[in-house]
Tab-separated table of C-alpha atoms and ligand atoms in Angstrom:
chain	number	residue	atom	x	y	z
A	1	UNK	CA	0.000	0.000	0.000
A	2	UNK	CA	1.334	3.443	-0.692
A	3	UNK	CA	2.396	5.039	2.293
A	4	UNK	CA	0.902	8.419	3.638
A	5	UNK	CA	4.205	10.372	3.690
A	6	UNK	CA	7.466	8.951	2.511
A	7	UNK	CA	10.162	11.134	2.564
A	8	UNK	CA	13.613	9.650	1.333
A	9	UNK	CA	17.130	9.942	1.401
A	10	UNK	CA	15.883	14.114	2.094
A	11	UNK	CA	18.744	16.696	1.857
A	12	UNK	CA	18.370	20.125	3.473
A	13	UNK	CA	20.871	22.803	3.568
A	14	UNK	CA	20.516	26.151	5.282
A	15	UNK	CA	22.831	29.386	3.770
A	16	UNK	CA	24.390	27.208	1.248
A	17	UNK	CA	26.522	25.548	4.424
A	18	UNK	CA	25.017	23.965	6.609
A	19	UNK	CA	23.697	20.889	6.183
A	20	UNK	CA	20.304	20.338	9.073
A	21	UNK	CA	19.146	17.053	7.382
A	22	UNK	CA	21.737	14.557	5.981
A	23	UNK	CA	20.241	11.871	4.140
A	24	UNK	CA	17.352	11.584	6.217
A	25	UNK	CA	14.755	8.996	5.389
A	26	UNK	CA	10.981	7.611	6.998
A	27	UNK	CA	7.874	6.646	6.373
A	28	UNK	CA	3.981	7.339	7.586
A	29	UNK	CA	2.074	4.433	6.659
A	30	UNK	CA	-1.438	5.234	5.694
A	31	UNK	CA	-3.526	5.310	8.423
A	32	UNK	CA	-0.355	5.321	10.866
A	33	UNK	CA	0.383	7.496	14.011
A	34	UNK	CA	4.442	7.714	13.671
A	35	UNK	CA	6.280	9.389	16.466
A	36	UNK	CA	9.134	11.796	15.514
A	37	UNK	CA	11.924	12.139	18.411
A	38	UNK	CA	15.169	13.851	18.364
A	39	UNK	CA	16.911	16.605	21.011
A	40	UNK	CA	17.039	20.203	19.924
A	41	UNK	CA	18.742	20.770	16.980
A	42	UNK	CA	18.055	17.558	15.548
A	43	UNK	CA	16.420	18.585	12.594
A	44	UNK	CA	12.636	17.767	13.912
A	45	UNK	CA	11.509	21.190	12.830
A	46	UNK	CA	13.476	21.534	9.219
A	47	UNK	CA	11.847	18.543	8.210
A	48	UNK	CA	8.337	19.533	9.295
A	49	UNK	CA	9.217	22.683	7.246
A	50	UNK	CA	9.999	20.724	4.013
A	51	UNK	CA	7.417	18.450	4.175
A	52	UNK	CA	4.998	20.957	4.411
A	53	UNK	CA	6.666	24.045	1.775
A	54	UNK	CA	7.541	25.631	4.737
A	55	UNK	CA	11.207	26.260	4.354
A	56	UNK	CA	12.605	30.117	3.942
A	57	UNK	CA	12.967	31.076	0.126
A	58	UNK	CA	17.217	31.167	-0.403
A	59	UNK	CA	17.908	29.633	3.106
A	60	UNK	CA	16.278	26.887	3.404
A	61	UNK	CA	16.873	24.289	0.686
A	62	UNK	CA	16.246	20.982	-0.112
A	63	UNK	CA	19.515	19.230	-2.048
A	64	UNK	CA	18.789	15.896	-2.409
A	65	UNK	CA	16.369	13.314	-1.951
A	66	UNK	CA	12.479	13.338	-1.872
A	67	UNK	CA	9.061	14.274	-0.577
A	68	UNK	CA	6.019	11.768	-1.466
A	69	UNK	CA	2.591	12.641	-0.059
A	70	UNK	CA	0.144	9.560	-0.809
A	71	UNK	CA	2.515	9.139	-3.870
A	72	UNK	CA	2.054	12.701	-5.018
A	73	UNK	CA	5.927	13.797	-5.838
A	74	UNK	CA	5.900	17.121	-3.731
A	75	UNK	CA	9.533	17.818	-3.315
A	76	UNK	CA	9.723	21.780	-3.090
A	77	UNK	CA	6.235	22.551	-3.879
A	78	UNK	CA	4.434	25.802	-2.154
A	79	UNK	CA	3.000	25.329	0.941
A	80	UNK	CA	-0.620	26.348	-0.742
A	81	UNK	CA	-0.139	23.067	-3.117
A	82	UNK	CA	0.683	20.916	-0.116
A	83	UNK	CA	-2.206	21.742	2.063
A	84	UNK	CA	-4.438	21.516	-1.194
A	85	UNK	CA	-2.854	18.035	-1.471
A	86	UNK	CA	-3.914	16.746	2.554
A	87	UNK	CA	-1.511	17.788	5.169
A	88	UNK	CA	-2.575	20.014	7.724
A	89	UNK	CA	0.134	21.153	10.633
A	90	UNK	CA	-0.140	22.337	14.447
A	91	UNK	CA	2.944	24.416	14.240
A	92	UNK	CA	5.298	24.413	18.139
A	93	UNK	CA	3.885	27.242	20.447
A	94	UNK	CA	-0.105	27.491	19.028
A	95	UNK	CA	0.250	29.850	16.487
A	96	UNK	CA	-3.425	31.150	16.347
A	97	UNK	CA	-4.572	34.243	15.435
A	98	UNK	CA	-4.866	35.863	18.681
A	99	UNK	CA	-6.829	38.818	17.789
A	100	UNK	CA	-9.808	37.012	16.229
A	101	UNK	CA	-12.165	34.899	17.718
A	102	UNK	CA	-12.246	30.548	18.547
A	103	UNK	CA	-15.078	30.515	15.365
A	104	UNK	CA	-13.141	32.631	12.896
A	105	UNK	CA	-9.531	30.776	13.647
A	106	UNK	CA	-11.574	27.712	12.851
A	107	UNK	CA	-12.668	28.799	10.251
A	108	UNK	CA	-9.935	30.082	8.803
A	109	UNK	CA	-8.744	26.609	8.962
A	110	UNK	CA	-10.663	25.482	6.073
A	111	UNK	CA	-9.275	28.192	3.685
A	112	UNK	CA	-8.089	25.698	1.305
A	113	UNK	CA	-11.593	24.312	0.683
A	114	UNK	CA	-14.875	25.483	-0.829
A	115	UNK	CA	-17.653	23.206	-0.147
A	116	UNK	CA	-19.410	25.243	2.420
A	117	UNK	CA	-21.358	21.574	3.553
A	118	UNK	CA	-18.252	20.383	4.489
A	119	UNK	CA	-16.919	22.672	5.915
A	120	UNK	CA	-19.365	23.310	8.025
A	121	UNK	CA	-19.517	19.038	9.213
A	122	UNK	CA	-15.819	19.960	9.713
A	123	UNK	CA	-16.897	22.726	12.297
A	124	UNK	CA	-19.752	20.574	13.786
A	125	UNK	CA	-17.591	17.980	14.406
A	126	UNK	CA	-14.319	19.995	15.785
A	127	UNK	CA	-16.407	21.576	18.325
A	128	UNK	CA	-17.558	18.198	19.368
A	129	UNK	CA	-14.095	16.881	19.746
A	130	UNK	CA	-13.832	19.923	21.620
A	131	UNK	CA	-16.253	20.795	24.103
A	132	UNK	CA	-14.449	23.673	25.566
A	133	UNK	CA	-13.679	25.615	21.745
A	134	UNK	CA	-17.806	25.243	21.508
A	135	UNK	CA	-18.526	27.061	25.232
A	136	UNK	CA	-15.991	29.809	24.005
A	137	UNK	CA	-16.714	29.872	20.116
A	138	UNK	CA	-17.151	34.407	20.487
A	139	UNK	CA	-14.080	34.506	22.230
A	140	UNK	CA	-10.319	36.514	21.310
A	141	UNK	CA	-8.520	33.855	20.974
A	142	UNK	CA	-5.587	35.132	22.701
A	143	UNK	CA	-7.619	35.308	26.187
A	144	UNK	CA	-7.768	31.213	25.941
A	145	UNK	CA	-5.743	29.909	28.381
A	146	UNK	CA	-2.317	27.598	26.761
A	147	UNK	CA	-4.527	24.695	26.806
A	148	UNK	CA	-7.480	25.735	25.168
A	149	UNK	CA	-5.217	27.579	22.771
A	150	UNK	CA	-3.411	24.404	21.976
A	151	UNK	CA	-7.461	22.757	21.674
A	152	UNK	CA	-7.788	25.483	18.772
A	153	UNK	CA	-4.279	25.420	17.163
A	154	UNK	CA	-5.465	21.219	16.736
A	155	UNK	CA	-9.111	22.042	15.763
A	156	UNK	CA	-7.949	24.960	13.250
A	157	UNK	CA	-5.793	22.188	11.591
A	158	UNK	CA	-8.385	19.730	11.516
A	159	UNK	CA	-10.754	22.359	9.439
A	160	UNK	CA	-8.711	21.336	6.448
A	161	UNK	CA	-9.547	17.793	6.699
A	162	UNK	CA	-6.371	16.482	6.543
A	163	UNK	CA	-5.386	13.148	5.250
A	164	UNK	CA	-2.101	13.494	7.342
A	165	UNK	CA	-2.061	15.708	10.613
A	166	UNK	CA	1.662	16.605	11.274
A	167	UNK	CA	2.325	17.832	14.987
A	168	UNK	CA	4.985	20.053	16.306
A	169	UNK	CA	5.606	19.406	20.137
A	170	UNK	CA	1.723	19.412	20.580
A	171	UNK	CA	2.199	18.938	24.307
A	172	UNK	CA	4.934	21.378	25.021
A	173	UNK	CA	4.905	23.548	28.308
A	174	UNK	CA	0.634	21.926	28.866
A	175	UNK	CA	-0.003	19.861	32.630
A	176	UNK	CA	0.012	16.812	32.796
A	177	UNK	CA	-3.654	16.409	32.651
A	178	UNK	CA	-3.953	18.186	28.833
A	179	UNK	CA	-1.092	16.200	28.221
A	180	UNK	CA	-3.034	13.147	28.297
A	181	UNK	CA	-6.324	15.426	26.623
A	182	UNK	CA	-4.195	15.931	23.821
A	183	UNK	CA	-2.912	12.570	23.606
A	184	UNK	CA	-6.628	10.889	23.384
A	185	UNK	CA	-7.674	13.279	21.024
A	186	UNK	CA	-4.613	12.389	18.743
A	187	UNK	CA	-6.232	8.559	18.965
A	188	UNK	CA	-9.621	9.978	18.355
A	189	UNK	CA	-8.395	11.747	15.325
A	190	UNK	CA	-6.572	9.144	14.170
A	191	UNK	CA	-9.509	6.454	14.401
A	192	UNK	CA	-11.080	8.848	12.132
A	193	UNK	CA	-8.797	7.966	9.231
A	194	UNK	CA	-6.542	10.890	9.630
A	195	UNK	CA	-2.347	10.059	9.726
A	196	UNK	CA	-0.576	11.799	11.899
A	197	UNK	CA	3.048	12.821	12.069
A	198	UNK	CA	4.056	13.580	16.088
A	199	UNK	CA	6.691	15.334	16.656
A	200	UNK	CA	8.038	15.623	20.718
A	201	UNK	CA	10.454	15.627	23.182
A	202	UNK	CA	8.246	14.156	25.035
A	203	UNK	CA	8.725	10.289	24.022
A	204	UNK	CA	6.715	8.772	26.637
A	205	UNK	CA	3.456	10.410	25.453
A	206	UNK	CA	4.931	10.525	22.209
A	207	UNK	CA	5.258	6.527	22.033
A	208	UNK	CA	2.188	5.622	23.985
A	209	UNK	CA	0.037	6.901	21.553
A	210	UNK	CA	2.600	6.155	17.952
A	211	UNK	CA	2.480	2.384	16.610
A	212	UNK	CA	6.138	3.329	16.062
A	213	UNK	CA	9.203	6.268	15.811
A	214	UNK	CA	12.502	7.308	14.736
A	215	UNK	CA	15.258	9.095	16.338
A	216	UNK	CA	17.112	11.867	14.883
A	217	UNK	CA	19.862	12.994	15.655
A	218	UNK	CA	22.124	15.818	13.581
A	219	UNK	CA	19.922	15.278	10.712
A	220	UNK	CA	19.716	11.967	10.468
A	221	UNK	CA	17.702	9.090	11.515
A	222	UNK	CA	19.942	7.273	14.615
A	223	UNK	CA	17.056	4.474	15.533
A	224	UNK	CA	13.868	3.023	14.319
A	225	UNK	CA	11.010	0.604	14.971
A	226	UNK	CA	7.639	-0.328	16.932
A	227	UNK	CA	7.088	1.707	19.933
A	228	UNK	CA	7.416	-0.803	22.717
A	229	UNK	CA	10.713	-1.219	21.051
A	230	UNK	CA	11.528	2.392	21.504
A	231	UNK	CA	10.220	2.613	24.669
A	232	UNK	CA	12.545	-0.237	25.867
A	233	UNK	CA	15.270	1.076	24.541
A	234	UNK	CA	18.175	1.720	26.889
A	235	UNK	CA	19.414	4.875	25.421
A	236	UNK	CA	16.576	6.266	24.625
A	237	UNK	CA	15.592	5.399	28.192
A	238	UNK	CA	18.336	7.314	29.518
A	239	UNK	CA	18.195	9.671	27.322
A	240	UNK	CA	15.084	10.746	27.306
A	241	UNK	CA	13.464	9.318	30.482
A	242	UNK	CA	16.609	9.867	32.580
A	243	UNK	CA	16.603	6.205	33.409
A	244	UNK	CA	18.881	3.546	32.822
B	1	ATP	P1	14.170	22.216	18.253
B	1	ATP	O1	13.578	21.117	19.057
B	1	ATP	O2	15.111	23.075	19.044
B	1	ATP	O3	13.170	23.010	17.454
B	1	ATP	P2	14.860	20.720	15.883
B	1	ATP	O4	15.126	19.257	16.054
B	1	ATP	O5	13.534	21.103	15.402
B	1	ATP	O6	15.184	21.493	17.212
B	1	ATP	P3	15.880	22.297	13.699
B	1	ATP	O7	15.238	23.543	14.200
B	1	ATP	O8	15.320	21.640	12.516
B	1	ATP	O9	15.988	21.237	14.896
B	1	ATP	O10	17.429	22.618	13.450
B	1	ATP	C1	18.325	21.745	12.770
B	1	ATP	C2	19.621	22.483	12.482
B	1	ATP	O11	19.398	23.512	11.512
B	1	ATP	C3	20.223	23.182	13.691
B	1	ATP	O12	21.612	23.041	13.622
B	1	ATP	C4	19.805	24.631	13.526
B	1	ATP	O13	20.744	25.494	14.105
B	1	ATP	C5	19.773	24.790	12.004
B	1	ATP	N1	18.751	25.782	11.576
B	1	ATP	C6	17.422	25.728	11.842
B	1	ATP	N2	16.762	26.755	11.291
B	1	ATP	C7	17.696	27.510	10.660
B	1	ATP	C8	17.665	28.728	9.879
B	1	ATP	N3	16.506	29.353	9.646
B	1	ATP	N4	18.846	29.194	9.404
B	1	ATP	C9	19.994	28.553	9.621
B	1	ATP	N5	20.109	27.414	10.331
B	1	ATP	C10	18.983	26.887	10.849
């Protein structure tokens, strides 16, 4: 079966010098929830950025290698293109509008699309997911608290019905308790039919909720395989559990 994302052998320099990805190669099986880990610097965010058209114009390049989305060759396309094409993604640190209220970032979600019947089952069935975006729908967005905002940055990206949902540190700086919100509603979304890309530092949520991972590390993929496998890993235990 053709695989939701493949991205292979990928190549991305920044300034002509430096090299952030080096060869760097994995795969989102349709249907899949694929964990992404890696310390800073790693190149987590730089390949979020190509995937999605996202890298700066004459610093950001791609060099080598390739980006397939359900097959779809779109290696260096606009970021327009890609979202047209199915990905949808919940950039690090909630980037909503702040000024605007819960209803019109949601809406502005679905800016790629134009059947207003959809959209609107989109809308009916975000604020569903999320109980606490429907309560609040007139609200400025930037008087949500970090969790709710993080409930909005998810639901905006799930406006543009997605085929593949790619996550940036979804749980970054939340409590424990939205920590675990976040991580059921990444199942729920998923049992919906919707891939999902999740990138953290935070493996243990991370790899509870992924079927499976890789590890980057300078640019490159370091280890591999089925989350339990990950999980049990002694580095990686060490590393990121501070266990050994
Ligand atoms: P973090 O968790 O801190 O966001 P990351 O794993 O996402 O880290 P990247 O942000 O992709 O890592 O960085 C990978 C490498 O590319 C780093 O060496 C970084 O310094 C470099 N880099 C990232 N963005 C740029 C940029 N705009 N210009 C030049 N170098 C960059």
């Amino acid at each position: 079966m053709t695989p939701m994302l493949s991205v292979s052998n990928l190549e991305v320099v920044y300034d002509d010098v430096v090299p952030a990805l080096r060869g760097l190669s994995i795969t989102v099986p349709s249907g899949a929830i694929v964990a992404l880990l890696g310390a800073n610097g790693a190149g987590k965010t730089t390949l979020l950025r190509a995937v999605t058209g996202l890298l700066v114009p004459h610093r950001g390049k791609i060099t080598k290698g390739a980006v397939r989305l359900a097959g779809t060759d779109v290696t260096g396309a606009d970021a327009a293109f890609i979202v047209r094409n199915g990905i949808a993604q919940v950039m690090e640190g909630r980037r909503i509008f702040a000024e605007i209220t819960v209803e019109e970032n949601l809406k502005a979600g679905a800016y790629s699309r134009r059947n207003r019947g959809e959209i609107r089952e989109s809308y009916v069935r975000v604020l569903d997911l999320f109980p606490v975006l429907a309560t609040r729908r007139k609200a400025i967005a930037g008087y949500l608290s970090g969790g709710e905002q993080q409930m909005l940055a998810i639901g905006r990206a799930l406006m543009a019905a997605p085929k593949l949902l790619l996550l940036d540190e979804p749980s970054l700086g939340l409590a424990p308790r939205l920590v675990e919100q976040v991580r059921d509603i990444i199942t729920h979304i998923n049992r919906q039919g919707t891939s999902v890309l999740l990138v953290e530092q935070n493996a243990v949520m991370a790899l509870s909720v992924a079927g499976s991972g890789y590890v980057l590390e300078t640019g490159k993929v370091v280890k591999e395989g089925e989350s339990a496998a990950l999980l049990a890993d002694e580095d990686i235990r060490e590393f990121y559990l501070g266990a050994s």
